Short mmCIF file of C-alpha atoms in Angstrom, two decimals:
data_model
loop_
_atom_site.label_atom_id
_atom_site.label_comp_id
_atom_site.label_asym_id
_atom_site.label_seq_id
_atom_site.Cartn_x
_atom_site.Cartn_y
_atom_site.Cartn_z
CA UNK A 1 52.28 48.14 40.94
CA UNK A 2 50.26 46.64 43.42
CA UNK A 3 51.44 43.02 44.93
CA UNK A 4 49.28 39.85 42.87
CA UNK A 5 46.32 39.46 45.38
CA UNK A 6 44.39 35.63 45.89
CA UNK A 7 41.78 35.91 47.78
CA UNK A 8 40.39 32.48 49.99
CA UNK A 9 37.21 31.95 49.88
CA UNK A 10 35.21 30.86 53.32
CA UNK A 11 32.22 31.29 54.24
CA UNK A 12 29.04 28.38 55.77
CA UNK A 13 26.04 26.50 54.30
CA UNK A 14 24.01 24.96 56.84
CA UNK A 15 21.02 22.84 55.20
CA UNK A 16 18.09 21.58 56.90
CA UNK A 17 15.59 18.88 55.48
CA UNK A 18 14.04 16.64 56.64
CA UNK A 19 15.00 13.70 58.38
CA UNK A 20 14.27 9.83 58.01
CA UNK A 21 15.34 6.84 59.83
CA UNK A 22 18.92 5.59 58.39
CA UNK A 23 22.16 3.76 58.83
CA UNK A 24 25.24 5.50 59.67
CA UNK A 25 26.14 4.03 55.75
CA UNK A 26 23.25 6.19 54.55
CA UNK A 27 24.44 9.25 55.68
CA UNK A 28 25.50 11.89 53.16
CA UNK A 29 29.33 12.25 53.49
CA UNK A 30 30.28 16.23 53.64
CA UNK A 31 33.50 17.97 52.89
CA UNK A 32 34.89 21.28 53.69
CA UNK A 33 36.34 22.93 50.72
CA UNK A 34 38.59 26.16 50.32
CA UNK A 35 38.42 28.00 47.33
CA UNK A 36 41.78 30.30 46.46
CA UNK A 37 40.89 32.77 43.54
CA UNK A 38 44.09 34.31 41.98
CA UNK A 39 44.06 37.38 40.15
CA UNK A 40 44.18 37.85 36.27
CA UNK A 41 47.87 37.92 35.22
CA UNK A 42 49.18 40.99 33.49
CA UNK A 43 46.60 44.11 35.45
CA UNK A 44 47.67 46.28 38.13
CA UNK A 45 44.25 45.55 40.06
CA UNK A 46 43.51 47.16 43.10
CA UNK A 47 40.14 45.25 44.79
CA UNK A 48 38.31 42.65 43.87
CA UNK A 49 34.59 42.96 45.11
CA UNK A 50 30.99 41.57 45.24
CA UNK A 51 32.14 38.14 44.20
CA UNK A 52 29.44 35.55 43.71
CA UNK A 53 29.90 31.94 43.53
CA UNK A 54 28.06 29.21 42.36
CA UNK A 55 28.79 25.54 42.69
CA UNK A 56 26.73 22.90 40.46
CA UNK A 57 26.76 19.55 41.19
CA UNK A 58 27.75 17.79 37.86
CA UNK A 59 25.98 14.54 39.14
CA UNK A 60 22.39 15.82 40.35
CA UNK A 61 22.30 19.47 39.25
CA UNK A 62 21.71 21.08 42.16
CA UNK A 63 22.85 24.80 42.43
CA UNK A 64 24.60 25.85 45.52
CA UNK A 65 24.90 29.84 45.16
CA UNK A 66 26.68 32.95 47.76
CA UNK A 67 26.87 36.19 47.39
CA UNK A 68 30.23 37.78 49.30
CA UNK A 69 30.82 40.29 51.04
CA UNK A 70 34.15 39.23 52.61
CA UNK A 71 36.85 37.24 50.92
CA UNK A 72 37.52 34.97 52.95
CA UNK A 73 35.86 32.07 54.27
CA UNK A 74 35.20 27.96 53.95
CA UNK A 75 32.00 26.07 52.15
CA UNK A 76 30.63 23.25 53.45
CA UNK A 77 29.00 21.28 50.66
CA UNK A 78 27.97 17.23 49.86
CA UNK A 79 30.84 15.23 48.40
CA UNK A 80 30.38 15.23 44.78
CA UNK A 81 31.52 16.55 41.34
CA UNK A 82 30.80 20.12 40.79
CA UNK A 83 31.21 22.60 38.25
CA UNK A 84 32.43 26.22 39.77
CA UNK A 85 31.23 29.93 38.54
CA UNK A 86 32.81 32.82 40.18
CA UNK A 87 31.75 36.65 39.10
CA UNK A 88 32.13 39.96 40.42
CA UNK A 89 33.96 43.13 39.93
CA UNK A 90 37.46 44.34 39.96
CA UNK A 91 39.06 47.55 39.82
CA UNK A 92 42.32 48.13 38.23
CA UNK A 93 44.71 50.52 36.78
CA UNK A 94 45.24 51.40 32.88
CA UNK A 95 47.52 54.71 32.06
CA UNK A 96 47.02 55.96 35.50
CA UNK A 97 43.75 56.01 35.20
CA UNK A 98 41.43 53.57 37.42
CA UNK A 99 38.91 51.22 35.86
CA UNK A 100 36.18 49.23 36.83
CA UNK A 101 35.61 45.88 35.03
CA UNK A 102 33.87 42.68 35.58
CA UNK A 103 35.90 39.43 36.47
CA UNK A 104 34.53 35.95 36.09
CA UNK A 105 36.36 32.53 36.72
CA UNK A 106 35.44 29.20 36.08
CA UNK A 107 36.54 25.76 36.78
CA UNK A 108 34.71 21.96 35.75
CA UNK A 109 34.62 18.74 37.29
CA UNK A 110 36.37 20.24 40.80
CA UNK A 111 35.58 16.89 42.45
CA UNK A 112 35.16 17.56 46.65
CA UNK A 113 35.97 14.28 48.49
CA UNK A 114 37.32 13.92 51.51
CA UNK A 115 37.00 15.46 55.33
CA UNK A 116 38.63 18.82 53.78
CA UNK A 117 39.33 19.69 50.13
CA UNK A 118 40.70 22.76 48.03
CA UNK A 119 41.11 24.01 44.84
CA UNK A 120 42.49 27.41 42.98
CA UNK A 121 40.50 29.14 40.27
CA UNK A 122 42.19 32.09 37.84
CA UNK A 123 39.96 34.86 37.56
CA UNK A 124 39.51 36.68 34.02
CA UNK A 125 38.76 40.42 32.94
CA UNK A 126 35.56 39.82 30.81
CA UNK A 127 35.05 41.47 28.23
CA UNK A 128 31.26 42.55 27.11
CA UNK A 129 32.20 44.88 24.59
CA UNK A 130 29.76 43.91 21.88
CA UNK A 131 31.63 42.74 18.14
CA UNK A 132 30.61 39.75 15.72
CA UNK A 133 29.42 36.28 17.81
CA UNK A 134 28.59 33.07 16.21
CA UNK A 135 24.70 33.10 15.55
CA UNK A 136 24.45 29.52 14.59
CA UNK A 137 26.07 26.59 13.75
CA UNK A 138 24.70 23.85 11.21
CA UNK A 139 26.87 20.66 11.52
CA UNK A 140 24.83 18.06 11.34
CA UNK A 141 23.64 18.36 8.12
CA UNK A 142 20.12 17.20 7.17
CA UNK A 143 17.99 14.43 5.88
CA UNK A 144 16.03 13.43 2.68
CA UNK A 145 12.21 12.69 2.43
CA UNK A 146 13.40 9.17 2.30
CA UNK A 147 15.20 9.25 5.70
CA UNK A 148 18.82 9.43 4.09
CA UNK A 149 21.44 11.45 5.65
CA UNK A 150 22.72 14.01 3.03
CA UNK A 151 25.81 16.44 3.40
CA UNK A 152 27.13 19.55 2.20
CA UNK A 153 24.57 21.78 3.45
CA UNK A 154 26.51 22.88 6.74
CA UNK A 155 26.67 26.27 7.71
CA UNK A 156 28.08 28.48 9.77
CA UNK A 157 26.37 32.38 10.53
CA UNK A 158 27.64 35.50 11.96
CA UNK A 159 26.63 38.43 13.61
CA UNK A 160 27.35 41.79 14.05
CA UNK A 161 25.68 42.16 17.96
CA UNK A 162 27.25 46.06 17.93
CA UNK A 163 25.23 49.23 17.69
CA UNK A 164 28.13 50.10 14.24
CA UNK A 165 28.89 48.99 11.41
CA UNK A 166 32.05 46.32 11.63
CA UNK A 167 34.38 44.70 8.68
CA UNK A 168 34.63 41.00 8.14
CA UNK A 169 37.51 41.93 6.48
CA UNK A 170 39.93 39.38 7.87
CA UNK A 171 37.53 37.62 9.98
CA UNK A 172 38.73 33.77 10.59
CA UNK A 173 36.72 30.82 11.01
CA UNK A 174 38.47 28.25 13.48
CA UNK A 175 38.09 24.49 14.34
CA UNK A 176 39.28 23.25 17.34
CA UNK A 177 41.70 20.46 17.20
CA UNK A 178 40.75 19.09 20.64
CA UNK A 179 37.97 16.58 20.72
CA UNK A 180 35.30 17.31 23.47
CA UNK A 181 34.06 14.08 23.96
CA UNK A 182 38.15 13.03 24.79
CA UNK A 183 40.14 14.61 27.54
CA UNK A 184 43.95 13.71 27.70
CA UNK A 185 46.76 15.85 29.53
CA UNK A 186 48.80 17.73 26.84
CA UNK A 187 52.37 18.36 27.00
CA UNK A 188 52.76 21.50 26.81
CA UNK A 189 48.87 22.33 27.69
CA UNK A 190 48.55 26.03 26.07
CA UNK A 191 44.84 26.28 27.13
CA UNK A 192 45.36 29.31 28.89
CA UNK A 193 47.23 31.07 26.13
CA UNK A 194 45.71 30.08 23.23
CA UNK A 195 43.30 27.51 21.42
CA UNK A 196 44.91 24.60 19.63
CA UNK A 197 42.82 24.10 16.18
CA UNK A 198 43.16 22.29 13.34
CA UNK A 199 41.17 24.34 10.81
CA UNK A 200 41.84 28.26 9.79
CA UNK A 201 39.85 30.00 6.88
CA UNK A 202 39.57 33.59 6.33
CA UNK A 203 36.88 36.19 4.85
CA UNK A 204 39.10 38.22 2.45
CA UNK A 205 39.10 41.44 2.13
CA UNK A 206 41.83 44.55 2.29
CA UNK A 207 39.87 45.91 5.91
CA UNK A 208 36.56 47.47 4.43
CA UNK A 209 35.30 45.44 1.62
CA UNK A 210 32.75 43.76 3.72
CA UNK A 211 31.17 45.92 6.30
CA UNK A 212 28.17 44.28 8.06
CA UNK A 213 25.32 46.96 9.57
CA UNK A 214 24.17 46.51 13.41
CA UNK A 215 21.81 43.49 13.17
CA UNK A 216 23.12 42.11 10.04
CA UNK A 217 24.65 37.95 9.66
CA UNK A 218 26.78 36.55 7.34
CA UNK A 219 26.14 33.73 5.72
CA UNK A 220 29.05 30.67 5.74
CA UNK A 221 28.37 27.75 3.51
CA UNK A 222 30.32 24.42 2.92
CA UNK A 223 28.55 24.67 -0.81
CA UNK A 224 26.81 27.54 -2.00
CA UNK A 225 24.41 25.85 -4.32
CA UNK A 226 20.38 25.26 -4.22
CA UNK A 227 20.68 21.75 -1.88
CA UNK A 228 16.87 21.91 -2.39
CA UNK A 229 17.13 20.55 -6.06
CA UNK A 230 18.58 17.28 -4.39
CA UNK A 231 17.08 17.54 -0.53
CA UNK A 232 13.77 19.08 -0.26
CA UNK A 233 14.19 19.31 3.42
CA UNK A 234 17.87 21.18 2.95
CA UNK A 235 18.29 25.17 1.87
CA UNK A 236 18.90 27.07 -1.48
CA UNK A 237 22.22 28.61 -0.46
CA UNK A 238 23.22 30.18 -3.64
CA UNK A 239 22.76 33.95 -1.60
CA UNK A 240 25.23 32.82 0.73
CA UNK A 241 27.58 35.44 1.75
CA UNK A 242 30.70 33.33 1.17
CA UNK A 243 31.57 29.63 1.32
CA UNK A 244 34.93 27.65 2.01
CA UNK A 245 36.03 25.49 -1.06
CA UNK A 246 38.75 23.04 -0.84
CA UNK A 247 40.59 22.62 -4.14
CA UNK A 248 41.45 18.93 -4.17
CA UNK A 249 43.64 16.48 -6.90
CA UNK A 250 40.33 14.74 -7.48
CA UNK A 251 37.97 18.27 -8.03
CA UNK A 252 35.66 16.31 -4.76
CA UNK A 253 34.66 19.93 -3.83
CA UNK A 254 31.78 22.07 -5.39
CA UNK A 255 32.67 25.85 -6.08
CA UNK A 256 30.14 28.14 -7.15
CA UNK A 257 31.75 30.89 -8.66
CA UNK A 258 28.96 33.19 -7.58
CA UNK A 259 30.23 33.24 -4.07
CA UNK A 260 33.43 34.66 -2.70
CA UNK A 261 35.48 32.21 -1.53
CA UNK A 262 37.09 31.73 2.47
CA UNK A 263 40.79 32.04 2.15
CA UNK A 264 42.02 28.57 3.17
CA UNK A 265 45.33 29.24 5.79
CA UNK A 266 45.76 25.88 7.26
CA UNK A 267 43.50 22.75 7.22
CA UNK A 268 44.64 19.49 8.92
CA UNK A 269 42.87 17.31 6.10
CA UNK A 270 44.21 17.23 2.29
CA UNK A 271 40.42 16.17 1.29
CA UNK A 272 37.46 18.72 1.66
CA UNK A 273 36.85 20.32 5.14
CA UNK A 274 33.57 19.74 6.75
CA UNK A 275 32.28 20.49 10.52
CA UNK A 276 32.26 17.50 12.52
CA UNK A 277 29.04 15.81 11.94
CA UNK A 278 28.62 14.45 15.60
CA UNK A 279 29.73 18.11 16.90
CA UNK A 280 32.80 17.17 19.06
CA UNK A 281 34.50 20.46 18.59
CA UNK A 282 34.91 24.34 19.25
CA UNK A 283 34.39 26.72 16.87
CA UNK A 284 35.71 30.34 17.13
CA UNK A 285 36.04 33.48 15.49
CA UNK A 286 39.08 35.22 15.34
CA UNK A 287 41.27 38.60 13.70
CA UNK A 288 44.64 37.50 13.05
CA UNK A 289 47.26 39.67 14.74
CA UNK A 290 49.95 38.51 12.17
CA UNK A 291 50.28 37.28 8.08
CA UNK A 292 49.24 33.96 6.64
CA UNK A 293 53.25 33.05 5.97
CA UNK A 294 54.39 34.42 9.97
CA UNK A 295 51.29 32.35 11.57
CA UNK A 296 52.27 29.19 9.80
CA UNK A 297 55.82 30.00 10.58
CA UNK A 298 55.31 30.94 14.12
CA UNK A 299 51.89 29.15 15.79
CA UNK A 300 52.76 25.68 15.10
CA UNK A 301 51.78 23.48 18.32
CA UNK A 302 53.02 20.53 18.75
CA UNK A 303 53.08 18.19 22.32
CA UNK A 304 52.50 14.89 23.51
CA UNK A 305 49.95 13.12 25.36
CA UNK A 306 48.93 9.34 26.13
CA UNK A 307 45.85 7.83 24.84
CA UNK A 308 46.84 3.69 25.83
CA UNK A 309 49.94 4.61 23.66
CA UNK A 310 52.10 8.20 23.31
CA UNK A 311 51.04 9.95 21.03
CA UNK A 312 51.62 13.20 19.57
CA UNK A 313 49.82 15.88 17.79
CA UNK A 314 50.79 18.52 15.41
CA UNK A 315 48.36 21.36 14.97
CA UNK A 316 47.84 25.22 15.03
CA UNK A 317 47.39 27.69 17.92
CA UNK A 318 45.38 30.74 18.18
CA UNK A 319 46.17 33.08 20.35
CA UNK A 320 43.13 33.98 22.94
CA UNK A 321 43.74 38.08 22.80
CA UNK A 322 43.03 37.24 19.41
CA UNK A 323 39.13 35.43 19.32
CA UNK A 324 36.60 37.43 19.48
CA UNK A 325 33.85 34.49 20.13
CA UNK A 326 33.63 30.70 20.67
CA UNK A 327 31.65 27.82 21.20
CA UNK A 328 31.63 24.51 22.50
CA UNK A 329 29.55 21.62 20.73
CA UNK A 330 29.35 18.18 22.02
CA UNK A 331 26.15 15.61 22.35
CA UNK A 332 25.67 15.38 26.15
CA UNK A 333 26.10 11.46 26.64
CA UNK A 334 29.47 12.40 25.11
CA UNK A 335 30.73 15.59 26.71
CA UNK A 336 33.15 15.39 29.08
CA UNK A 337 35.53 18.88 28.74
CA UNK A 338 35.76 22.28 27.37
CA UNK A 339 38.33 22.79 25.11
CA UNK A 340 38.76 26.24 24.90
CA UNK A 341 39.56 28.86 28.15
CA UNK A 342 36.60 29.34 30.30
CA UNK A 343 37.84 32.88 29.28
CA UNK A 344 36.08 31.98 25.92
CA UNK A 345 33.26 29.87 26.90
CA UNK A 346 32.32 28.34 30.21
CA UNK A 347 29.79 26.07 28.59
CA UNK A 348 28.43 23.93 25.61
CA UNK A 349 25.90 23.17 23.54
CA UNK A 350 24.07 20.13 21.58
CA UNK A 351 21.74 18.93 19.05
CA UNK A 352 22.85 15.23 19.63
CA UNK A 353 21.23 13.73 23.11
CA UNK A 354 24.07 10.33 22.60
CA UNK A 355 26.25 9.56 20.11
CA UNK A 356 25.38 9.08 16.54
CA UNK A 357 21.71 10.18 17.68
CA UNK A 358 19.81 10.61 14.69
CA UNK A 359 17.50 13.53 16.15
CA UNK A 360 20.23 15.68 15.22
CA UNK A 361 20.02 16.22 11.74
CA UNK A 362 17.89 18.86 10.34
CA UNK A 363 18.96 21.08 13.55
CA UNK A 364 21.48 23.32 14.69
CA UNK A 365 22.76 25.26 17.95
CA UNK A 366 21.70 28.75 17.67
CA UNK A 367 22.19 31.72 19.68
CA UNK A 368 19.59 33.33 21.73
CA UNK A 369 18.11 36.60 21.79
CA UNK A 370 18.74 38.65 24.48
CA UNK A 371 16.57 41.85 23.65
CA UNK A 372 15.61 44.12 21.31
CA UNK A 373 16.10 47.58 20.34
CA UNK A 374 13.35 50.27 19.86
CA UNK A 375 14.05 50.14 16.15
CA UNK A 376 13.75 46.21 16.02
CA UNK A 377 17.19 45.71 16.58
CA UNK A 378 18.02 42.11 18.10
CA UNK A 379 20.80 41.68 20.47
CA UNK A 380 21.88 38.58 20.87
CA UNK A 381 22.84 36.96 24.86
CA UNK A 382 26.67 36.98 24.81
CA UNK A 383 27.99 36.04 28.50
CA UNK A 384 30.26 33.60 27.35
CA UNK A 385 28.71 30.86 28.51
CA UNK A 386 26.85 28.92 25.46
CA UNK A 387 25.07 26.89 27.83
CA UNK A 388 22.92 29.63 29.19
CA UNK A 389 23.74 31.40 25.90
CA UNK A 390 23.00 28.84 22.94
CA UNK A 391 19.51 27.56 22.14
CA UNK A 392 20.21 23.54 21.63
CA UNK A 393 18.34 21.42 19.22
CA UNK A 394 17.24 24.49 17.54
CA UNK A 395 15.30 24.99 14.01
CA UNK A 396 17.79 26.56 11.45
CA UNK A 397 17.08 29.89 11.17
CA UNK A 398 17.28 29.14 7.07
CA UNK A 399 14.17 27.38 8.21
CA UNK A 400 12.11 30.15 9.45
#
């Protein structure tokens, strides 16, 4: 077993521009930061090479990018608010056998003040084996002809971005229960481990009742019925590959018995589920490692946290072994964390450009396309990152 390894970054930026007359005031203040990247937990890893950084600052955008050779070394940057990518490669040994992987690390709103700064980012095996993604996600929901928001049209599609054939069989839908337009400090924080949602609903299935060619989506509706007859501008959905119904005291869902039904396993609301219309959360997919009866019984979170008052919540956790793909929504006026492990996504996405914009119905976030195969074959960008990955503002694709 070889010893854990952190490796200190250090190395110089010197930039020129030009130079005007100013006060000693105007002068931008610099500080000298130290980055310490620790190992992933859990891997006998033997090097860690060709490690490149990038620092964004969060206030003026400005990329600030290295490529190492060494590892170690100092940065001298502007004092500011920065967003921090690490990636590079790492060797490491499984059965006696040694493998080469990629390793990526990430770390928001690192903010450098000061003379001399530091900061510590975990580094993550990642994981580019391709398997379902989330193709799209339609949360806003649309508008009439007259202007009039109208609901029930949401959607949610999947994709099978492998060169096989995979199984839905099992497949969950999650909701995060973390806001990310509100950051507080939860007691126990779990990010690390696992997300915290408040919304679980399975595809059924006994592991090969629904197998999905290369290329292929599902189709995820709140209610698979012609919305068309009411909303010209909304979708007939009555082909939709499943939909999640929420049997209610007062019947306030729609079920067409057409469609296969989601598997409800927890939902915080006793109403009807629907995605959050100002898209403020994560969504994920996930294979459940356990039962419906030992995941209630056993992934309960519960902690504390102050918002002006404490405050608790009492929610779900996921596991992050177990998600296969997630993606952070927020409007950007709004945004202010990830809340998922940059493991799962080191970015997000939009439709909304403030809060309550109204440009946001009648679009979605959808995911682009990276390439295509020689038999027409799209594969769809997965780097984990649905900023660089996600097209924002996007026409549904039940549009094109």
């Amino acid at each position: 077993m070889v010893n854990k390894i952190s490796y200190v970054l250090v190395f110089m930026l010197f930039i020129c521009a030009g130079f005007i007359a100013c006060t000693d005031d105007d002068k931008v203040k610099i500080t000298e930061f130290t980055l310490t990247l620790t190992e992933p937990e859990d891997l006998n890893v033997t090097s860690i090479s060709d490690l490149h950084v990038t620092f964004k600052n969060v206030n003026t955008g400005k990329l600030t990018t290295n490529t190492m050779t060494g590892t170690a070394g100092k940065i001298t940057l502007n004092e500011g608010l920065y967003n921090i990518t690490v990636e590079g490669k790492m060797n490491y040994i499984v059965d006696e056998k040694n493998v080469e992987g990629q390793v990526k690390g990430y770390k928001e709103s690192v903010n450098l003040v000061g003379t001399t700064s530091a900061d510590n980012i975990k580094l993550f095996l990642f994981n580019s084996k391709a398997d379902f993604v989330i193709e799209e996600v339609y949360f806003a929901g649309s508008t009439t002809p007259e202007g009039k928001q109208y609901s029930g049209d949401q959607h949610i599609k999947i994709y099978n971005n492998s060169d096989s054939v995979l199984y839905a069989d099992g497949l969950v839908i999650l909701e995060s229960a973390f806001k990310t337009s509100q950051q507080y400090e939860y007691t126990p924080d779990v990010m690390s481990q696992a997300m915290v949602v408040q919304c679980v609903y399975a595809i059924p299935g006994n592991g090969k009742d629904y197998p999905v060619q290369p290329g292929e989506s599902l189709l995820i509706c709140d209610k698979a019925i012609d919305h068309t007859a009411a909303n010209t501008n909304s979708f007939d959905m009555r082909n939709a590959n499943f939909e999640w119904y929420d049997e209610t005291e007062k019947n306030l869902d729609t079920d067409n018995p057409e469609v296969t039904n989601l598997d409800k396993i927890y939902s915080y609301t006793k109403t009807i589920w629907i995605l959050n219309n100002q898209g403020l959360c994560a969504y994920a997919i996930a294979r459940l490692k356990v039962d419906k009866e030992t995941f209630l019984k056993d992934y309960r979170y519960q902690a504390d946290y102050i918002n002006i008052n404490p405050m608790t919540i009492d929610r779900y956790k996921v596991p992050n072994e177990w998600i296969i793909d997630a993606v952070n929504i927020s409007n950007k006026a709004q945004y202010v964390w990830n809340v998922v492990d940059p493991s799962l996504d080191m970015g997000f996405t939009y439709c909304g450009e403030v809060a309550s914009d109204k440009n946001r119905y009648n679009k979605s976030v959808r995911r682009k396309v990276l390439s295509t195969t020689p038999d027409g074959r799209k594969i769809l960008k997965d780097t984990n990152n649905s900023t660089e990955d996600f097209e924002a503002k996007a026409t549904p694709s039940l549009k094109q």
